[in-house]
PDB file of C-alpha atoms and ligand atoms in Angstrom:
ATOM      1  CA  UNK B   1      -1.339 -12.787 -17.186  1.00  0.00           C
ATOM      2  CA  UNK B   2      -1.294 -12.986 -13.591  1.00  0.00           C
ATOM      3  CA  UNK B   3       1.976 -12.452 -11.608  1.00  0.00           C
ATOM      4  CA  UNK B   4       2.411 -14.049  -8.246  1.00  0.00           C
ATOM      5  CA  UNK B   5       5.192 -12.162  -5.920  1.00  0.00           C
ATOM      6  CA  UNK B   6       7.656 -14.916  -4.065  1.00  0.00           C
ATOM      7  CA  UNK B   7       9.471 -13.270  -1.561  1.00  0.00           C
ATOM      8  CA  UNK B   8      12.929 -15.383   0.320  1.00  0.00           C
ATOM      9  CA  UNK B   9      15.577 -14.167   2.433  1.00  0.00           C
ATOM     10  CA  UNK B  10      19.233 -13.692   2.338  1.00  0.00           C
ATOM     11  CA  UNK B  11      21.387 -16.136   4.680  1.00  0.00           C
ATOM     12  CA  UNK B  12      21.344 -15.041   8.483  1.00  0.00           C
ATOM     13  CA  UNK B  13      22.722 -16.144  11.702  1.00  0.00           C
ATOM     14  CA  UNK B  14      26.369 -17.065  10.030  1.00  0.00           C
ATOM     15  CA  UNK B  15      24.644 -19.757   7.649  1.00  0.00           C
ATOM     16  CA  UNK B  16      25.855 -19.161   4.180  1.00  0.00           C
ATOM     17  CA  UNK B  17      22.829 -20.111   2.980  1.00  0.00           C
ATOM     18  CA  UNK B  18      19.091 -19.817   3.109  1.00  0.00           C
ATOM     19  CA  UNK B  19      16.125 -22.694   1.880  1.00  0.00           C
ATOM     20  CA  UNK B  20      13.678 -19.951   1.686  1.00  0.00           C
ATOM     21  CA  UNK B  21      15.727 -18.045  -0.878  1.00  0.00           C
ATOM     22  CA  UNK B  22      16.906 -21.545  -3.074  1.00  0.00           C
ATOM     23  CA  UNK B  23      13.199 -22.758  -2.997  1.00  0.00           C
ATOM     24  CA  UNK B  24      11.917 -19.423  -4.218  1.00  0.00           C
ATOM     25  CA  UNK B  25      14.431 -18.622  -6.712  1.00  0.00           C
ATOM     26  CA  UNK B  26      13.824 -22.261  -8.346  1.00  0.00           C
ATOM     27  CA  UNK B  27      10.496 -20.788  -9.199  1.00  0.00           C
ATOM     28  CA  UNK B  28      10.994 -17.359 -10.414  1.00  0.00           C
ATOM     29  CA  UNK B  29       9.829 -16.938 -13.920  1.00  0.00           C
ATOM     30  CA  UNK B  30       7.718 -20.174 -14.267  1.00  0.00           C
ATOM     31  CA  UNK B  31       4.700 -20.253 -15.555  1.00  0.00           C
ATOM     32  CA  UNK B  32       1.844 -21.893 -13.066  1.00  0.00           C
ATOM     33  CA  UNK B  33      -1.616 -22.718 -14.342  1.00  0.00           C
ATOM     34  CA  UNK B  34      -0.845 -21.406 -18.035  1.00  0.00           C
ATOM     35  CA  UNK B  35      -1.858 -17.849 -17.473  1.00  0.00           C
ATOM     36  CA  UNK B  36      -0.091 -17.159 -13.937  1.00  0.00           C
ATOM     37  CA  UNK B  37       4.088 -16.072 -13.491  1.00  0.00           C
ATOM     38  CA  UNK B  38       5.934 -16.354 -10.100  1.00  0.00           C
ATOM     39  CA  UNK B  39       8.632 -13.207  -9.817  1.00  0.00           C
ATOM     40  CA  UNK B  40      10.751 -14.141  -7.083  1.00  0.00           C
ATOM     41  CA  UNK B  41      12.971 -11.339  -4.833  1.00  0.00           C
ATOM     42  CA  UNK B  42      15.255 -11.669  -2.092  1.00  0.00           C
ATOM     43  CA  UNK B  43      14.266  -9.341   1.066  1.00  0.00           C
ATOM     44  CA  UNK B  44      16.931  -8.576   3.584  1.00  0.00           C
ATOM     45  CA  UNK B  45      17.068 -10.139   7.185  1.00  0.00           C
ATOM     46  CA  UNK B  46      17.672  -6.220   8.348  1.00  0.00           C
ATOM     47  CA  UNK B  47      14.857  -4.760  10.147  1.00  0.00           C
ATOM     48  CA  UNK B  48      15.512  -1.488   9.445  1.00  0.00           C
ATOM     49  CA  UNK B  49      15.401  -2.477   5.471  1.00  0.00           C
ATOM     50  CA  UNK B  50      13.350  -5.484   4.786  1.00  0.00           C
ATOM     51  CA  UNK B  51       9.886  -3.400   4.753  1.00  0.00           C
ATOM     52  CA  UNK B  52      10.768  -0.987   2.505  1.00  0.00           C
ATOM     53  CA  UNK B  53      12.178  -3.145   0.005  1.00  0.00           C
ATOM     54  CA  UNK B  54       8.969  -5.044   0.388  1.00  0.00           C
ATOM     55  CA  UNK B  55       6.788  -2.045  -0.504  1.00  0.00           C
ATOM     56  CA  UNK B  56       8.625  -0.970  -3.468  1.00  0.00           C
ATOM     57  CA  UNK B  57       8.086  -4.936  -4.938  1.00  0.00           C
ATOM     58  CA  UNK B  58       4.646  -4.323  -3.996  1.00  0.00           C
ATOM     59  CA  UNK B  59       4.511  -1.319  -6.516  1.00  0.00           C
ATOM     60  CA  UNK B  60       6.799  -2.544  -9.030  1.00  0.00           C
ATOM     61  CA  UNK B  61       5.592  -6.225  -9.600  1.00  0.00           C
ATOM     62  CA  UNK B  62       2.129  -4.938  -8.824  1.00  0.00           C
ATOM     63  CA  UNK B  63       1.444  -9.060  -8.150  1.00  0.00           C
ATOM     64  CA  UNK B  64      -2.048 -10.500  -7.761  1.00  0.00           C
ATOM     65  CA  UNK B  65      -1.079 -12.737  -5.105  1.00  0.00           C
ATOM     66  CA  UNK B  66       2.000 -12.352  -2.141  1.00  0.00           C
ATOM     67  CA  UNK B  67       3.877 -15.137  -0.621  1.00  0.00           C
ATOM     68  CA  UNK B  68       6.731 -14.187   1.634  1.00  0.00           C
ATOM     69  CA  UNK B  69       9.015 -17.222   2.198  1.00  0.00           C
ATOM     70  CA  UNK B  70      11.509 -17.716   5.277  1.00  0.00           C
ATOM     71  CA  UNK B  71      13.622 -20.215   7.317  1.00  0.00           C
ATOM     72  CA  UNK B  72      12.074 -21.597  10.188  1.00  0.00           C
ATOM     73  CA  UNK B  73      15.324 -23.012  11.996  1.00  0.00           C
ATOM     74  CA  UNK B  74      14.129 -26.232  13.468  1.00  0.00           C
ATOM     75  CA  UNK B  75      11.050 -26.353  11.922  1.00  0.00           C
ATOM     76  CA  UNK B  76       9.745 -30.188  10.928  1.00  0.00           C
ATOM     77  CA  UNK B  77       7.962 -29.171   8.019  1.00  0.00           C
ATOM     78  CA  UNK B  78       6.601 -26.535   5.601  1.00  0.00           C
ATOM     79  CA  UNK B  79       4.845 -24.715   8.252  1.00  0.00           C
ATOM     80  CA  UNK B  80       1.663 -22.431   6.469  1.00  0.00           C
ATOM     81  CA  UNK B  81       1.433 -19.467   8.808  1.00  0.00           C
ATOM     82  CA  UNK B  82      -1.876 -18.151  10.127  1.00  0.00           C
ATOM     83  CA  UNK B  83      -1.238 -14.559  12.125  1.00  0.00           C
ATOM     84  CA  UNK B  84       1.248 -11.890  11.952  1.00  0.00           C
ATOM     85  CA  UNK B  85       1.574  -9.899  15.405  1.00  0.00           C
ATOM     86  CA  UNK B  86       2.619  -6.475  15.324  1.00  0.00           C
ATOM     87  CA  UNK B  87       5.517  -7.246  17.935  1.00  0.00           C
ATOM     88  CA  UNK B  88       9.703  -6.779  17.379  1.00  0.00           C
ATOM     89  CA  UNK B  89      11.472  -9.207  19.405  1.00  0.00           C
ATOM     90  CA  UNK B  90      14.788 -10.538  18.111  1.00  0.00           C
ATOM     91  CA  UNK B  91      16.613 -13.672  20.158  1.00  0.00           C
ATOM     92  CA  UNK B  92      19.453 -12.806  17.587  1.00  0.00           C
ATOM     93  CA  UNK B  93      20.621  -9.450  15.761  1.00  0.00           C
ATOM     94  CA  UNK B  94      19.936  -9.337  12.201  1.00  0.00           C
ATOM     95  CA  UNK B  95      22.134  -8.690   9.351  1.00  0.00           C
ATOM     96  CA  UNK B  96      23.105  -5.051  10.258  1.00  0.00           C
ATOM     97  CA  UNK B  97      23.671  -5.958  14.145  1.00  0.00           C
ATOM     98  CA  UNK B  98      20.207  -4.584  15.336  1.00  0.00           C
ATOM     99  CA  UNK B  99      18.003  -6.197  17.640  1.00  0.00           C
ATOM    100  CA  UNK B 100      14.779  -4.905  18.721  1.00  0.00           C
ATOM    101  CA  UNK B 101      12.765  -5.804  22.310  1.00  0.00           C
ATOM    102  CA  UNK B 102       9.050  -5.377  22.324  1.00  0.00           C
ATOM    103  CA  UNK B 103       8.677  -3.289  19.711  1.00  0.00           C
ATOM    104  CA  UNK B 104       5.905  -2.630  17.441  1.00  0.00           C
ATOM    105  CA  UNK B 105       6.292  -3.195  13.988  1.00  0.00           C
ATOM    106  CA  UNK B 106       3.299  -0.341  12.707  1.00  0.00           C
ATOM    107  CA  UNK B 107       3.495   2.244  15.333  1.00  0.00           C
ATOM    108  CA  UNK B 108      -0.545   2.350  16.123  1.00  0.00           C
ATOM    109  CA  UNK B 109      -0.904  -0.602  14.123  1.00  0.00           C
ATOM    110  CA  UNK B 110      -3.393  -3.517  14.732  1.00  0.00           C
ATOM    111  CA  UNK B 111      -2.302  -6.391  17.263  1.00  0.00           C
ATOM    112  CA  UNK B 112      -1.993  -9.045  14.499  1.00  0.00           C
ATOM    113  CA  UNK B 113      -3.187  -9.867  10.807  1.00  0.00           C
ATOM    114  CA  UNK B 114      -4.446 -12.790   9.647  1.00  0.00           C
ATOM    115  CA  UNK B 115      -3.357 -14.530   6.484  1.00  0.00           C
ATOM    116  CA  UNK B 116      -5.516 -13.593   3.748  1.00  0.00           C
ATOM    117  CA  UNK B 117      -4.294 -17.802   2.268  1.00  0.00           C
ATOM    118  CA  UNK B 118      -6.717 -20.585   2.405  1.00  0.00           C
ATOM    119  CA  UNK B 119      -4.247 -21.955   4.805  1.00  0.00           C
ATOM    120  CA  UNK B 120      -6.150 -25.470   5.830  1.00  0.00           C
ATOM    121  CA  UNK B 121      -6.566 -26.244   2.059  1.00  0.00           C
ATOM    122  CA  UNK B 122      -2.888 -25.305   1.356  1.00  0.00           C
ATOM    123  CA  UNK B 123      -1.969 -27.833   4.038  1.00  0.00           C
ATOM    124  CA  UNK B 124      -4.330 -30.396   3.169  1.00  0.00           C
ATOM    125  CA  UNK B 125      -3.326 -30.429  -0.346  1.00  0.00           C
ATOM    126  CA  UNK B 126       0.341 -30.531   0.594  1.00  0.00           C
ATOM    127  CA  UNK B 127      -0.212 -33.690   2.878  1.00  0.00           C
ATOM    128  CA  UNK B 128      -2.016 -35.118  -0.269  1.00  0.00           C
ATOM    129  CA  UNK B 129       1.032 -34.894  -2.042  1.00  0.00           C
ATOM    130  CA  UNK B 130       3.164 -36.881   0.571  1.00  0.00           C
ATOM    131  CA  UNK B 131       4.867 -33.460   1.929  1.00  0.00           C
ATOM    132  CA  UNK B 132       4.974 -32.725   5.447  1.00  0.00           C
ATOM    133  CA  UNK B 133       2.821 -29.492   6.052  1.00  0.00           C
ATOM    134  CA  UNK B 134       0.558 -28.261   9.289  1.00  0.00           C
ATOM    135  CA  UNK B 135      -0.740 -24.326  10.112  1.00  0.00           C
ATOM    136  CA  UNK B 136       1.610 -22.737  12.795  1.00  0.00           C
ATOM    137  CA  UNK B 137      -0.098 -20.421  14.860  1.00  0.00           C
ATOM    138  CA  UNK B 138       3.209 -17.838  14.642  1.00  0.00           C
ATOM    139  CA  UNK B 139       5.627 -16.369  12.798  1.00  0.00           C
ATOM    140  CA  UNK B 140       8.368 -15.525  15.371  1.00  0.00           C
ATOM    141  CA  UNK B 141       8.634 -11.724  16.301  1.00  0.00           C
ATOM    142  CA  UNK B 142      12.427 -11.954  14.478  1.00  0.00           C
ATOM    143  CA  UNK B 143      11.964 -10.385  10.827  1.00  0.00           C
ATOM    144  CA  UNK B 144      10.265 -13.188   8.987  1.00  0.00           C
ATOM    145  CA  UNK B 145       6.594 -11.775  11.550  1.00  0.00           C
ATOM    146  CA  UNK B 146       8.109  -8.336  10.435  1.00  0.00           C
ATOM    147  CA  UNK B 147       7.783  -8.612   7.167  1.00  0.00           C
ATOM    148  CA  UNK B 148       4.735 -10.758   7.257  1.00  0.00           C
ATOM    149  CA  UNK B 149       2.840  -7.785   9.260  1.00  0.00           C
ATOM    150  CA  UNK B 150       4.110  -5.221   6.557  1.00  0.00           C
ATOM    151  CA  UNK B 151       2.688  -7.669   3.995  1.00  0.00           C
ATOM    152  CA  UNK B 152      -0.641  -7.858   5.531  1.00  0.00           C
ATOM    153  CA  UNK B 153      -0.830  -4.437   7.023  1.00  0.00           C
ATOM    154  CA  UNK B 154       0.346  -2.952   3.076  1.00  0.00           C
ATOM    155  CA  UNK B 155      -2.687  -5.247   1.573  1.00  0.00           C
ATOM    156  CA  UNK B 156      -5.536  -4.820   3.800  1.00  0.00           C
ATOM    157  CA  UNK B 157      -8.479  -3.929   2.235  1.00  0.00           C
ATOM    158  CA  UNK B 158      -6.810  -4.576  -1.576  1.00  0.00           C
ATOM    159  CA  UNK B 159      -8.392  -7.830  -2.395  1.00  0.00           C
ATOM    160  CA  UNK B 160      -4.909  -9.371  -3.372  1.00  0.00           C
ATOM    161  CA  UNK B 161      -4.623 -12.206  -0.649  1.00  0.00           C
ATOM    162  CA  UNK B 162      -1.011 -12.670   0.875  1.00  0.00           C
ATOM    163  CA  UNK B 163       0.619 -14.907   3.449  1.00  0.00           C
ATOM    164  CA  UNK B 164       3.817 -16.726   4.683  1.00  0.00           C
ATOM    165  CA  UNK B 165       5.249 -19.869   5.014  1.00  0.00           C
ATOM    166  CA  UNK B 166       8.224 -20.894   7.000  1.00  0.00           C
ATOM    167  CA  UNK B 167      10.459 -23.837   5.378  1.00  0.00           C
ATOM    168  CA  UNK B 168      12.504 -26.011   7.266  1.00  0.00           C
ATOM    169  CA  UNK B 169      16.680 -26.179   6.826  1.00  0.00           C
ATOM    170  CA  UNK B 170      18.006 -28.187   3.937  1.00  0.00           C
ATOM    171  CA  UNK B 171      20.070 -31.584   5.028  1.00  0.00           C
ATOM    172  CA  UNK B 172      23.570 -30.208   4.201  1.00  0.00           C
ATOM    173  CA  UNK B 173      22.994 -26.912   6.933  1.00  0.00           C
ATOM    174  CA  UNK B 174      22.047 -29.735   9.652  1.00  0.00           C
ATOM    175  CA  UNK B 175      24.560 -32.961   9.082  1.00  0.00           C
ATOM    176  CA  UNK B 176      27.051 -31.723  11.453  1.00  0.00           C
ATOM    177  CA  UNK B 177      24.754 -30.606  13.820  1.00  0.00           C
ATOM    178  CA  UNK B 178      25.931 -32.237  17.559  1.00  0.00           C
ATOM    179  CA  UNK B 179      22.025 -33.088  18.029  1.00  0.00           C
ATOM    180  CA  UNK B 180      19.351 -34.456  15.301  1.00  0.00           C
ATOM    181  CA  UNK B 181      17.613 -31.440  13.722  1.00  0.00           C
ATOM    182  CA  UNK B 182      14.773 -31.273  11.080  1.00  0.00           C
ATOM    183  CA  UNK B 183      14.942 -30.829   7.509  1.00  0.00           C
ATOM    184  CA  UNK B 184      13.831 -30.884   4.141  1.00  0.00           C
ATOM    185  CA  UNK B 185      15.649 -31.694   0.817  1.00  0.00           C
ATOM    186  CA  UNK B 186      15.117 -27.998  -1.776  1.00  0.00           C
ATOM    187  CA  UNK B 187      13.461 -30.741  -4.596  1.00  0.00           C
ATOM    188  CA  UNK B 188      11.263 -31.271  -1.462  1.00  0.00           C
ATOM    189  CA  UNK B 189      10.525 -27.472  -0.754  1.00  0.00           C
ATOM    190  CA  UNK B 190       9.797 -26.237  -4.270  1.00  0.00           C
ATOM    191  CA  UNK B 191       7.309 -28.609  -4.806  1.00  0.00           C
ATOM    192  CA  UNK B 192       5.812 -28.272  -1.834  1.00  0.00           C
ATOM    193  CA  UNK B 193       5.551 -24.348  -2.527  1.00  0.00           C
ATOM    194  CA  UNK B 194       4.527 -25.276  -6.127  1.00  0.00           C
ATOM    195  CA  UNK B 195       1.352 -26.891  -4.257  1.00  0.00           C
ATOM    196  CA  UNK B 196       0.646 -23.831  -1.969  1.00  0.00           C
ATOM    197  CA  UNK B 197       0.774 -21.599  -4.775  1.00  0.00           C
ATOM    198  CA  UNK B 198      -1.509 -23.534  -7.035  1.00  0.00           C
ATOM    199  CA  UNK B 199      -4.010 -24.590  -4.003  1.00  0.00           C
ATOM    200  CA  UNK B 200      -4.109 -20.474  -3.253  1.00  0.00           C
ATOM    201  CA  UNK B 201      -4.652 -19.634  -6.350  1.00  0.00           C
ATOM    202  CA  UNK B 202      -7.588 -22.695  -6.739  1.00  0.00           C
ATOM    203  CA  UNK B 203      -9.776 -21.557  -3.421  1.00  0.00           C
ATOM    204  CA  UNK B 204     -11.541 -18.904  -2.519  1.00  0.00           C
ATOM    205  CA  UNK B 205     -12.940 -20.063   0.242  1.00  0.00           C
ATOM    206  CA  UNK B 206     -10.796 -22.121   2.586  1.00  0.00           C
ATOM    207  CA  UNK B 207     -11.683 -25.397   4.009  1.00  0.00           C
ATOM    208  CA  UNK B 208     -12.705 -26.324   8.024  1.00  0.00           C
ATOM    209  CA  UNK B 209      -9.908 -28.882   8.515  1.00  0.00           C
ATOM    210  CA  UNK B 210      -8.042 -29.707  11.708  1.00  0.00           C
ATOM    211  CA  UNK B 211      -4.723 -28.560   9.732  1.00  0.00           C
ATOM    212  CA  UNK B 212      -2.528 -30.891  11.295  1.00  0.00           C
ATOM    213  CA  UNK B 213      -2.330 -28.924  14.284  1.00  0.00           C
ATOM    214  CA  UNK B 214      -0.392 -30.855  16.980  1.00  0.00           C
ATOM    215  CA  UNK B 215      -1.058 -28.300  20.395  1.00  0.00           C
TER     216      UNK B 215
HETATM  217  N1  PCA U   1      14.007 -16.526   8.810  1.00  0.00           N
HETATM  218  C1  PCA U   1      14.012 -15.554   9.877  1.00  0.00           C
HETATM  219  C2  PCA U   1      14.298 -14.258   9.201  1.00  0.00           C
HETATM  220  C3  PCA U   1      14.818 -14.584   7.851  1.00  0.00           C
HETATM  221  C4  PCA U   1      14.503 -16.005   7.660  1.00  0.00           C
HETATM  222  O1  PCA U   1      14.648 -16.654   6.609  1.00  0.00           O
HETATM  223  C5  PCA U   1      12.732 -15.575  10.706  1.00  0.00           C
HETATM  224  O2  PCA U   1      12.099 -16.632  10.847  1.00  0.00           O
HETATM  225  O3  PCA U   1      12.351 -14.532  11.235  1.00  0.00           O
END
């Protein structure tokens, strides 16, 4: 049996809620391609905690494959992200009232990681399925890149591919917005990470595709 590690986040900002954590938690325990079962955890949107707790998943679940899950506020769709940049910069404090400025995440630690995801097929395949997907080219530098650095940084060299993918907000956080802003129904988001997790699993080698880039 293969075990894939889901990773969403507790609410932040004052929401009371958070799609990455629903759409993850829909999935924990299911089984995926017979002999393959997502374990799904909630990190903490605290800097000072978020990469430890990751690191002792990494040991306990031991999981073949790693997808860390977040909120992208604003995002338009399920955005598959390519490079984690070893950079603090928070436009908000987190949970715990911190708030780091050009910081680096590893002290002496490379610039940026790449996903280790077929990213381009992940899209593609999501697009196939009539859900709005596209690569994004970054993470933030809030604590979704954090822990997406840790992730790649803790896994270099292992063989067991990781990644991240940002999720848009879910209708009800956006209705009484005063201006229109993006977002995605949770049936919406946990199929569309059903696909990602089944299309990662499928290909070893990813595909040359535009990605839906737009810039
Ligand atoms: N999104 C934030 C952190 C937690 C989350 O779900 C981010 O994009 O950094």
């Amino acid at each position: 049996m293969r075990t894939v590690l889901l990773t969403g986040f507790e609410p932040f900002d004052q929401d009371t809620l958070n799609p990455s954590w629903e759409a993850v938690k829909a999935l924990d325990q299911r089984l995926i391609k017979e002999d393959t079962r997502i374990v799904s955890r909630q990190l903490p949107c605290v800097f000072s905690q978020a990469p430890a707790r990751l690191r002792e998943l990494l040991e306990t679940v031991r999981p073949d494959m790693v997808i860390a899950v977040g909120l992208g506020p604003g995002r338009t769709d399920i955005a598959i992200e390519r490079v984690a940049i070893n950079l603090n910069d928070a436009r908000i404090p987190d949970n715990l009232g911190d708030q780091p400025i050009d910081t680096p995440v590893v002290m002496e630690g490379p610039a940026a990681y790449f996903s280790t995801l077929p990213i381009k097929a992940m899209v593609r395949a999501l697009r196939a399925e009539g859900i709005p997907a596209s690569v994004s080219q970054t993470a933030g530098t809030f604590v979704c890149n954090q822990v997406f650095y840790c992730l790649q940084h803790a896994l270099a060299g292992t063989g067991i591919r990781s990644g991240f993918i940002h999720v848009p907000f879910l209708p009800q956080q956006v209705a009484l917005a005063p201006q229109p802003v993006a977002s995605m129904t949770l049936e919406t988001q946990v199929q569309g990470l059903r696909v990602a997790i089944i299309t990662a699993l499928d290909t070893w080698v990813d595909i040359l595709d535009s990605g839906g880039q737009v810039s």
